[in-house]
């Protein structure tokens, strides 16, 4: 996760912060179809990238099986990545990315929760 966001992307020192929470959606709607696909792909990548973290945190560490304990870690993880991108010019600090990463983490947590409750029912 950290290597993908920090090694492969180059930001711009001229616009290092994006505070519009729906900027990608605006660009996708305004762009020709071939460029809209690029915007949508970026949204999907940001969501999918955090799904494993949302699944693995409660899987590996029992106290994090409570959603209210997992959410702050997911938030701090994505916020840390965005801050490092801002400071190193390896990306753009985007509020939208934080939101998408959190959605991915929540999806991962929900998958964990459903699979663990399903396996509990099977074993009883």
JSON list of C-alpha atoms in Angstrom, two decimals:
[
{"chain": "A", "resi": 1, "resn": "UNK", "atom": "CA", "xyz": [0.00, 0.00, 0.00]},
{"chain": "A", "resi": 2, "resn": "UNK", "atom": "CA", "xyz": [2.67, 2.49, 1.02]},
{"chain": "A", "resi": 3, "resn": "UNK", "atom": "CA", "xyz": [5.01, 1.53, -1.80]},
{"chain": "A", "resi": 4, "resn": "UNK", "atom": "CA", "xyz": [2.28, 1.83, -4.43]},
{"chain": "A", "resi": 5, "resn": "UNK", "atom": "CA", "xyz": [1.28, 5.30, -3.33]},
{"chain": "A", "resi": 6, "resn": "UNK", "atom": "CA", "xyz": [4.77, 6.61, -2.70]},
{"chain": "A", "resi": 7, "resn": "UNK", "atom": "CA", "xyz": [6.99, 5.00, -5.34]},
{"chain": "A", "resi": 8, "resn": "UNK", "atom": "CA", "xyz": [4.91, 5.03, -8.50]},
{"chain": "A", "resi": 9, "resn": "UNK", "atom": "CA", "xyz": [3.12, 8.37, -8.39]},
{"chain": "A", "resi": 10, "resn": "UNK", "atom": "CA", "xyz": [4.58, 11.79, -8.89]},
{"chain": "A", "resi": 11, "resn": "UNK", "atom": "CA", "xyz": [2.73, 14.81, -7.58]},
{"chain": "A", "resi": 12, "resn": "UNK", "atom": "CA", "xyz": [2.95, 18.40, -8.62]},
{"chain": "A", "resi": 13, "resn": "UNK", "atom": "CA", "xyz": [4.58, 21.01, -6.40]},
{"chain": "A", "resi": 14, "resn": "UNK", "atom": "CA", "xyz": [2.14, 23.53, -7.91]},
{"chain": "A", "resi": 15, "resn": "UNK", "atom": "CA", "xyz": [-1.06, 21.84, -6.71]},
{"chain": "A", "resi": 16, "resn": "UNK", "atom": "CA", "xyz": [-0.16, 19.47, -3.87]},
{"chain": "A", "resi": 17, "resn": "UNK", "atom": "CA", "xyz": [-3.53, 19.63, -2.07]},
{"chain": "A", "resi": 18, "resn": "UNK", "atom": "CA", "xyz": [-6.99, 18.68, -3.36]},
{"chain": "A", "resi": 19, "resn": "UNK", "atom": "CA", "xyz": [-9.74, 19.47, -0.86]},
{"chain": "A", "resi": 20, "resn": "UNK", "atom": "CA", "xyz": [-12.74, 18.91, -3.14]},
{"chain": "A", "resi": 21, "resn": "UNK", "atom": "CA", "xyz": [-14.26, 15.63, -1.90]},
{"chain": "A", "resi": 22, "resn": "UNK", "atom": "CA", "xyz": [-15.81, 14.86, -5.30]},
{"chain": "A", "resi": 23, "resn": "UNK", "atom": "CA", "xyz": [-13.13, 16.16, -7.68]},
{"chain": "A", "resi": 24, "resn": "UNK", "atom": "CA", "xyz": [-12.68, 12.83, -9.48]},
{"chain": "A", "resi": 25, "resn": "UNK", "atom": "CA", "xyz": [-16.40, 12.49, -9.99]},
{"chain": "A", "resi": 26, "resn": "UNK", "atom": "CA", "xyz": [-16.56, 15.99, -11.50]},
{"chain": "A", "resi": 27, "resn": "UNK", "atom": "CA", "xyz": [-13.63, 15.23, -13.80]},
{"chain": "A", "resi": 28, "resn": "UNK", "atom": "CA", "xyz": [-15.13, 11.89, -14.83]},
{"chain": "A", "resi": 29, "resn": "UNK", "atom": "CA", "xyz": [-18.46, 13.47, -15.69]},
{"chain": "A", "resi": 30, "resn": "UNK", "atom": "CA", "xyz": [-16.85, 16.31, -17.64]},
{"chain": "A", "resi": 31, "resn": "UNK", "atom": "CA", "xyz": [-14.26, 14.21, -19.49]},
{"chain": "A", "resi": 32, "resn": "UNK", "atom": "CA", "xyz": [-14.58, 12.30, -22.74]},
{"chain": "A", "resi": 33, "resn": "UNK", "atom": "CA", "xyz": [-15.35, 8.62, -22.14]},
{"chain": "A", "resi": 34, "resn": "UNK", "atom": "CA", "xyz": [-11.76, 7.39, -22.50]},
{"chain": "A", "resi": 35, "resn": "UNK", "atom": "CA", "xyz": [-10.56, 9.88, -19.86]},
{"chain": "A", "resi": 36, "resn": "UNK", "atom": "CA", "xyz": [-13.55, 9.22, -17.60]},
{"chain": "A", "resi": 37, "resn": "UNK", "atom": "CA", "xyz": [-12.42, 5.60, -17.42]},
{"chain": "A", "resi": 38, "resn": "UNK", "atom": "CA", "xyz": [-9.08, 6.78, -16.01]},
{"chain": "A", "resi": 39, "resn": "UNK", "atom": "CA", "xyz": [-10.83, 8.77, -13.27]},
{"chain": "A", "resi": 40, "resn": "UNK", "atom": "CA", "xyz": [-13.15, 5.89, -12.36]},
{"chain": "A", "resi": 41, "resn": "UNK", "atom": "CA", "xyz": [-10.18, 3.51, -12.30]},
{"chain": "A", "resi": 42, "resn": "UNK", "atom": "CA", "xyz": [-8.43, 5.82, -9.82]},
{"chain": "A", "resi": 43, "resn": "UNK", "atom": "CA", "xyz": [-11.48, 5.80, -7.56]},
{"chain": "A", "resi": 44, "resn": "UNK", "atom": "CA", "xyz": [-11.73, 2.01, -7.69]},
{"chain": "A", "resi": 45, "resn": "UNK", "atom": "CA", "xyz": [-8.01, 1.59, -7.02]},
{"chain": "A", "resi": 46, "resn": "UNK", "atom": "CA", "xyz": [-8.23, 3.82, -3.93]},
{"chain": "A", "resi": 47, "resn": "UNK", "atom": "CA", "xyz": [-11.14, 1.78, -2.61]},
{"chain": "A", "resi": 48, "resn": "UNK", "atom": "CA", "xyz": [-9.65, -1.64, -3.37]},
{"chain": "A", "resi": 49, "resn": "UNK", "atom": "CA", "xyz": [-6.23, -0.71, -1.99]},
{"chain": "A", "resi": 50, "resn": "UNK", "atom": "CA", "xyz": [-7.55, -0.45, 1.59]},
{"chain": "A", "resi": 51, "resn": "UNK", "atom": "CA", "xyz": [-9.86, -3.47, 1.55]},
{"chain": "A", "resi": 52, "resn": "UNK", "atom": "CA", "xyz": [-7.10, -5.86, 2.68]},
{"chain": "A", "resi": 53, "resn": "UNK", "atom": "CA", "xyz": [-6.25, -3.63, 5.65]},
{"chain": "A", "resi": 54, "resn": "UNK", "atom": "CA", "xyz": [-9.88, -3.52, 6.75]},
{"chain": "A", "resi": 55, "resn": "UNK", "atom": "CA", "xyz": [-10.00, -7.31, 6.53]},
{"chain": "A", "resi": 56, "resn": "UNK", "atom": "CA", "xyz": [-6.59, -8.15, 7.99]},
{"chain": "A", "resi": 57, "resn": "UNK", "atom": "CA", "xyz": [-6.55, -5.83, 11.03]},
{"chain": "A", "resi": 58, "resn": "UNK", "atom": "CA", "xyz": [-9.40, -7.62, 12.83]},
{"chain": "A", "resi": 59, "resn": "UNK", "atom": "CA", "xyz": [-8.20, -10.97, 11.53]},
{"chain": "A", "resi": 60, "resn": "UNK", "atom": "CA", "xyz": [-4.71, -10.56, 12.99]},
{"chain": "A", "resi": 61, "resn": "UNK", "atom": "CA", "xyz": [-5.47, -8.60, 16.16]},
{"chain": "A", "resi": 62, "resn": "UNK", "atom": "CA", "xyz": [-8.53, -9.69, 18.16]},
{"chain": "A", "resi": 63, "resn": "UNK", "atom": "CA", "xyz": [-9.32, -6.31, 19.83]},
{"chain": "A", "resi": 64, "resn": "UNK", "atom": "CA", "xyz": [-9.77, -4.76, 16.39]},
{"chain": "A", "resi": 65, "resn": "UNK", "atom": "CA", "xyz": [-12.81, -6.91, 15.75]},
{"chain": "A", "resi": 66, "resn": "UNK", "atom": "CA", "xyz": [-14.76, -3.95, 17.03]},
{"chain": "A", "resi": 67, "resn": "UNK", "atom": "CA", "xyz": [-15.52, -1.48, 14.26]},
{"chain": "A", "resi": 68, "resn": "UNK", "atom": "CA", "xyz": [-15.05, 1.59, 16.45]},
{"chain": "A", "resi": 69, "resn": "UNK", "atom": "CA", "xyz": [-11.46, 0.49, 17.16]},
{"chain": "A", "resi": 70, "resn": "UNK", "atom": "CA", "xyz": [-10.60, -0.36, 13.56]},
{"chain": "A", "resi": 71, "resn": "UNK", "atom": "CA", "xyz": [-11.86, 2.88, 12.02]},
{"chain": "A", "resi": 72, "resn": "UNK", "atom": "CA", "xyz": [-9.30, 5.19, 13.68]},
{"chain": "A", "resi": 73, "resn": "UNK", "atom": "CA", "xyz": [-6.45, 2.96, 12.51]},
{"chain": "A", "resi": 74, "resn": "UNK", "atom": "CA", "xyz": [-7.82, 2.95, 8.97]},
{"chain": "A", "resi": 75, "resn": "UNK", "atom": "CA", "xyz": [-8.16, 6.72, 9.06]},
{"chain": "A", "resi": 76, "resn": "UNK", "atom": "CA", "xyz": [-4.69, 7.31, 10.51]},
{"chain": "A", "resi": 77, "resn": "UNK", "atom": "CA", "xyz": [-3.15, 4.95, 7.94]},
{"chain": "A", "resi": 78, "resn": "UNK", "atom": "CA", "xyz": [-4.65, 6.74, 4.96]},
{"chain": "A", "resi": 79, "resn": "UNK", "atom": "CA", "xyz": [-4.02, 10.17, 6.50]},
{"chain": "A", "resi": 80, "resn": "UNK", "atom": "CA", "xyz": [-0.35, 9.24, 7.03]},
{"chain": "A", "resi": 81, "resn": "UNK", "atom": "CA", "xyz": [-0.04, 8.21, 3.38]},
{"chain": "A", "resi": 82, "resn": "UNK", "atom": "CA", "xyz": [-1.56, 11.48, 2.22]},
{"chain": "A", "resi": 83, "resn": "UNK", "atom": "CA", "xyz": [0.73, 13.54, 4.49]},
{"chain": "A", "resi": 84, "resn": "UNK", "atom": "CA", "xyz": [3.81, 11.70, 3.21]},
{"chain": "A", "resi": 85, "resn": "UNK", "atom": "CA", "xyz": [2.66, 12.28, -0.38]},
{"chain": "A", "resi": 86, "resn": "UNK", "atom": "CA", "xyz": [2.28, 15.98, 0.37]},
{"chain": "A", "resi": 87, "resn": "UNK", "atom": "CA", "xyz": [5.69, 16.31, 2.02]},
{"chain": "A", "resi": 88, "resn": "UNK", "atom": "CA", "xyz": [7.60, 14.28, -0.58]},
{"chain": "A", "resi": 89, "resn": "UNK", "atom": "CA", "xyz": [5.74, 15.53, -3.69]},
{"chain": "A", "resi": 90, "resn": "UNK", "atom": "CA", "xyz": [5.00, 11.88, -4.53]},
{"chain": "A", "resi": 91, "resn": "UNK", "atom": "CA", "xyz": [1.33, 12.49, -4.99]},
{"chain": "A", "resi": 92, "resn": "UNK", "atom": "CA", "xyz": [-1.43, 14.87, -4.04]},
{"chain": "A", "resi": 93, "resn": "UNK", "atom": "CA", "xyz": [-2.93, 15.21, -0.59]},
{"chain": "A", "resi": 94, "resn": "UNK", "atom": "CA", "xyz": [-6.56, 14.55, -1.50]},
{"chain": "A", "resi": 95, "resn": "UNK", "atom": "CA", "xyz": [-9.48, 14.50, 0.89]},
{"chain": "A", "resi": 96, "resn": "UNK", "atom": "CA", "xyz": [-11.22, 12.34, -1.69]},
{"chain": "A", "resi": 97, "resn": "UNK", "atom": "CA", "xyz": [-8.49, 9.68, -1.44]},
{"chain": "A", "resi": 98, "resn": "UNK", "atom": "CA", "xyz": [-8.96, 9.54, 2.33]},
{"chain": "A", "resi": 99, "resn": "UNK", "atom": "CA", "xyz": [-12.69, 9.00, 1.84]},
{"chain": "A", "resi": 100, "resn": "UNK", "atom": "CA", "xyz": [-12.18, 6.30, -0.80]},
{"chain": "A", "resi": 101, "resn": "UNK", "atom": "CA", "xyz": [-9.56, 4.51, 1.29]},
{"chain": "A", "resi": 102, "resn": "UNK", "atom": "CA", "xyz": [-11.91, 4.54, 4.28]},
{"chain": "A", "resi": 103, "resn": "UNK", "atom": "CA", "xyz": [-14.71, 3.09, 2.15]},
{"chain": "A", "resi": 104, "resn": "UNK", "atom": "CA", "xyz": [-12.35, 0.30, 1.09]},
{"chain": "A", "resi": 105, "resn": "UNK", "atom": "CA", "xyz": [-11.32, -0.35, 4.68]},
{"chain": "A", "resi": 106, "resn": "UNK", "atom": "CA", "xyz": [-14.96, -0.51, 5.75]},
{"chain": "A", "resi": 107, "resn": "UNK", "atom": "CA", "xyz": [-15.74, -2.95, 2.93]},
{"chain": "A", "resi": 108, "resn": "UNK", "atom": "CA", "xyz": [-12.82, -5.12, 4.07]},
{"chain": "A", "resi": 109, "resn": "UNK", "atom": "CA", "xyz": [-14.05, -5.00, 7.66]},
{"chain": "A", "resi": 110, "resn": "UNK", "atom": "CA", "xyz": [-17.58, -5.94, 6.58]},
{"chain": "A", "resi": 111, "resn": "UNK", "atom": "CA", "xyz": [-16.21, -8.89, 4.59]},
{"chain": "A", "resi": 112, "resn": "UNK", "atom": "CA", "xyz": [-14.27, -9.99, 7.68]},
{"chain": "A", "resi": 113, "resn": "UNK", "atom": "CA", "xyz": [-17.31, -9.58, 9.93]},
{"chain": "A", "resi": 114, "resn": "UNK", "atom": "CA", "xyz": [-19.59, -11.54, 7.60]},
{"chain": "A", "resi": 115, "resn": "UNK", "atom": "CA", "xyz": [-17.04, -14.31, 7.04]},
{"chain": "A", "resi": 116, "resn": "UNK", "atom": "CA", "xyz": [-16.23, -14.64, 10.75]},
{"chain": "A", "resi": 117, "resn": "UNK", "atom": "CA", "xyz": [-19.88, -14.75, 11.79]},
{"chain": "A", "resi": 118, "resn": "UNK", "atom": "CA", "xyz": [-20.57, -17.27, 9.01]},
{"chain": "A", "resi": 119, "resn": "UNK", "atom": "CA", "xyz": [-17.68, -19.49, 10.14]},
{"chain": "A", "resi": 120, "resn": "UNK", "atom": "CA", "xyz": [-18.90, -19.20, 13.76]},
{"chain": "A", "resi": 121, "resn": "UNK", "atom": "CA", "xyz": [-22.35, -20.44, 12.71]},
{"chain": "A", "resi": 122, "resn": "UNK", "atom": "CA", "xyz": [-20.79, -23.33, 10.80]},
{"chain": "A", "resi": 123, "resn": "UNK", "atom": "CA", "xyz": [-18.71, -24.45, 13.79]},
{"chain": "A", "resi": 124, "resn": "UNK", "atom": "CA", "xyz": [-21.62, -24.39, 16.23]}
]
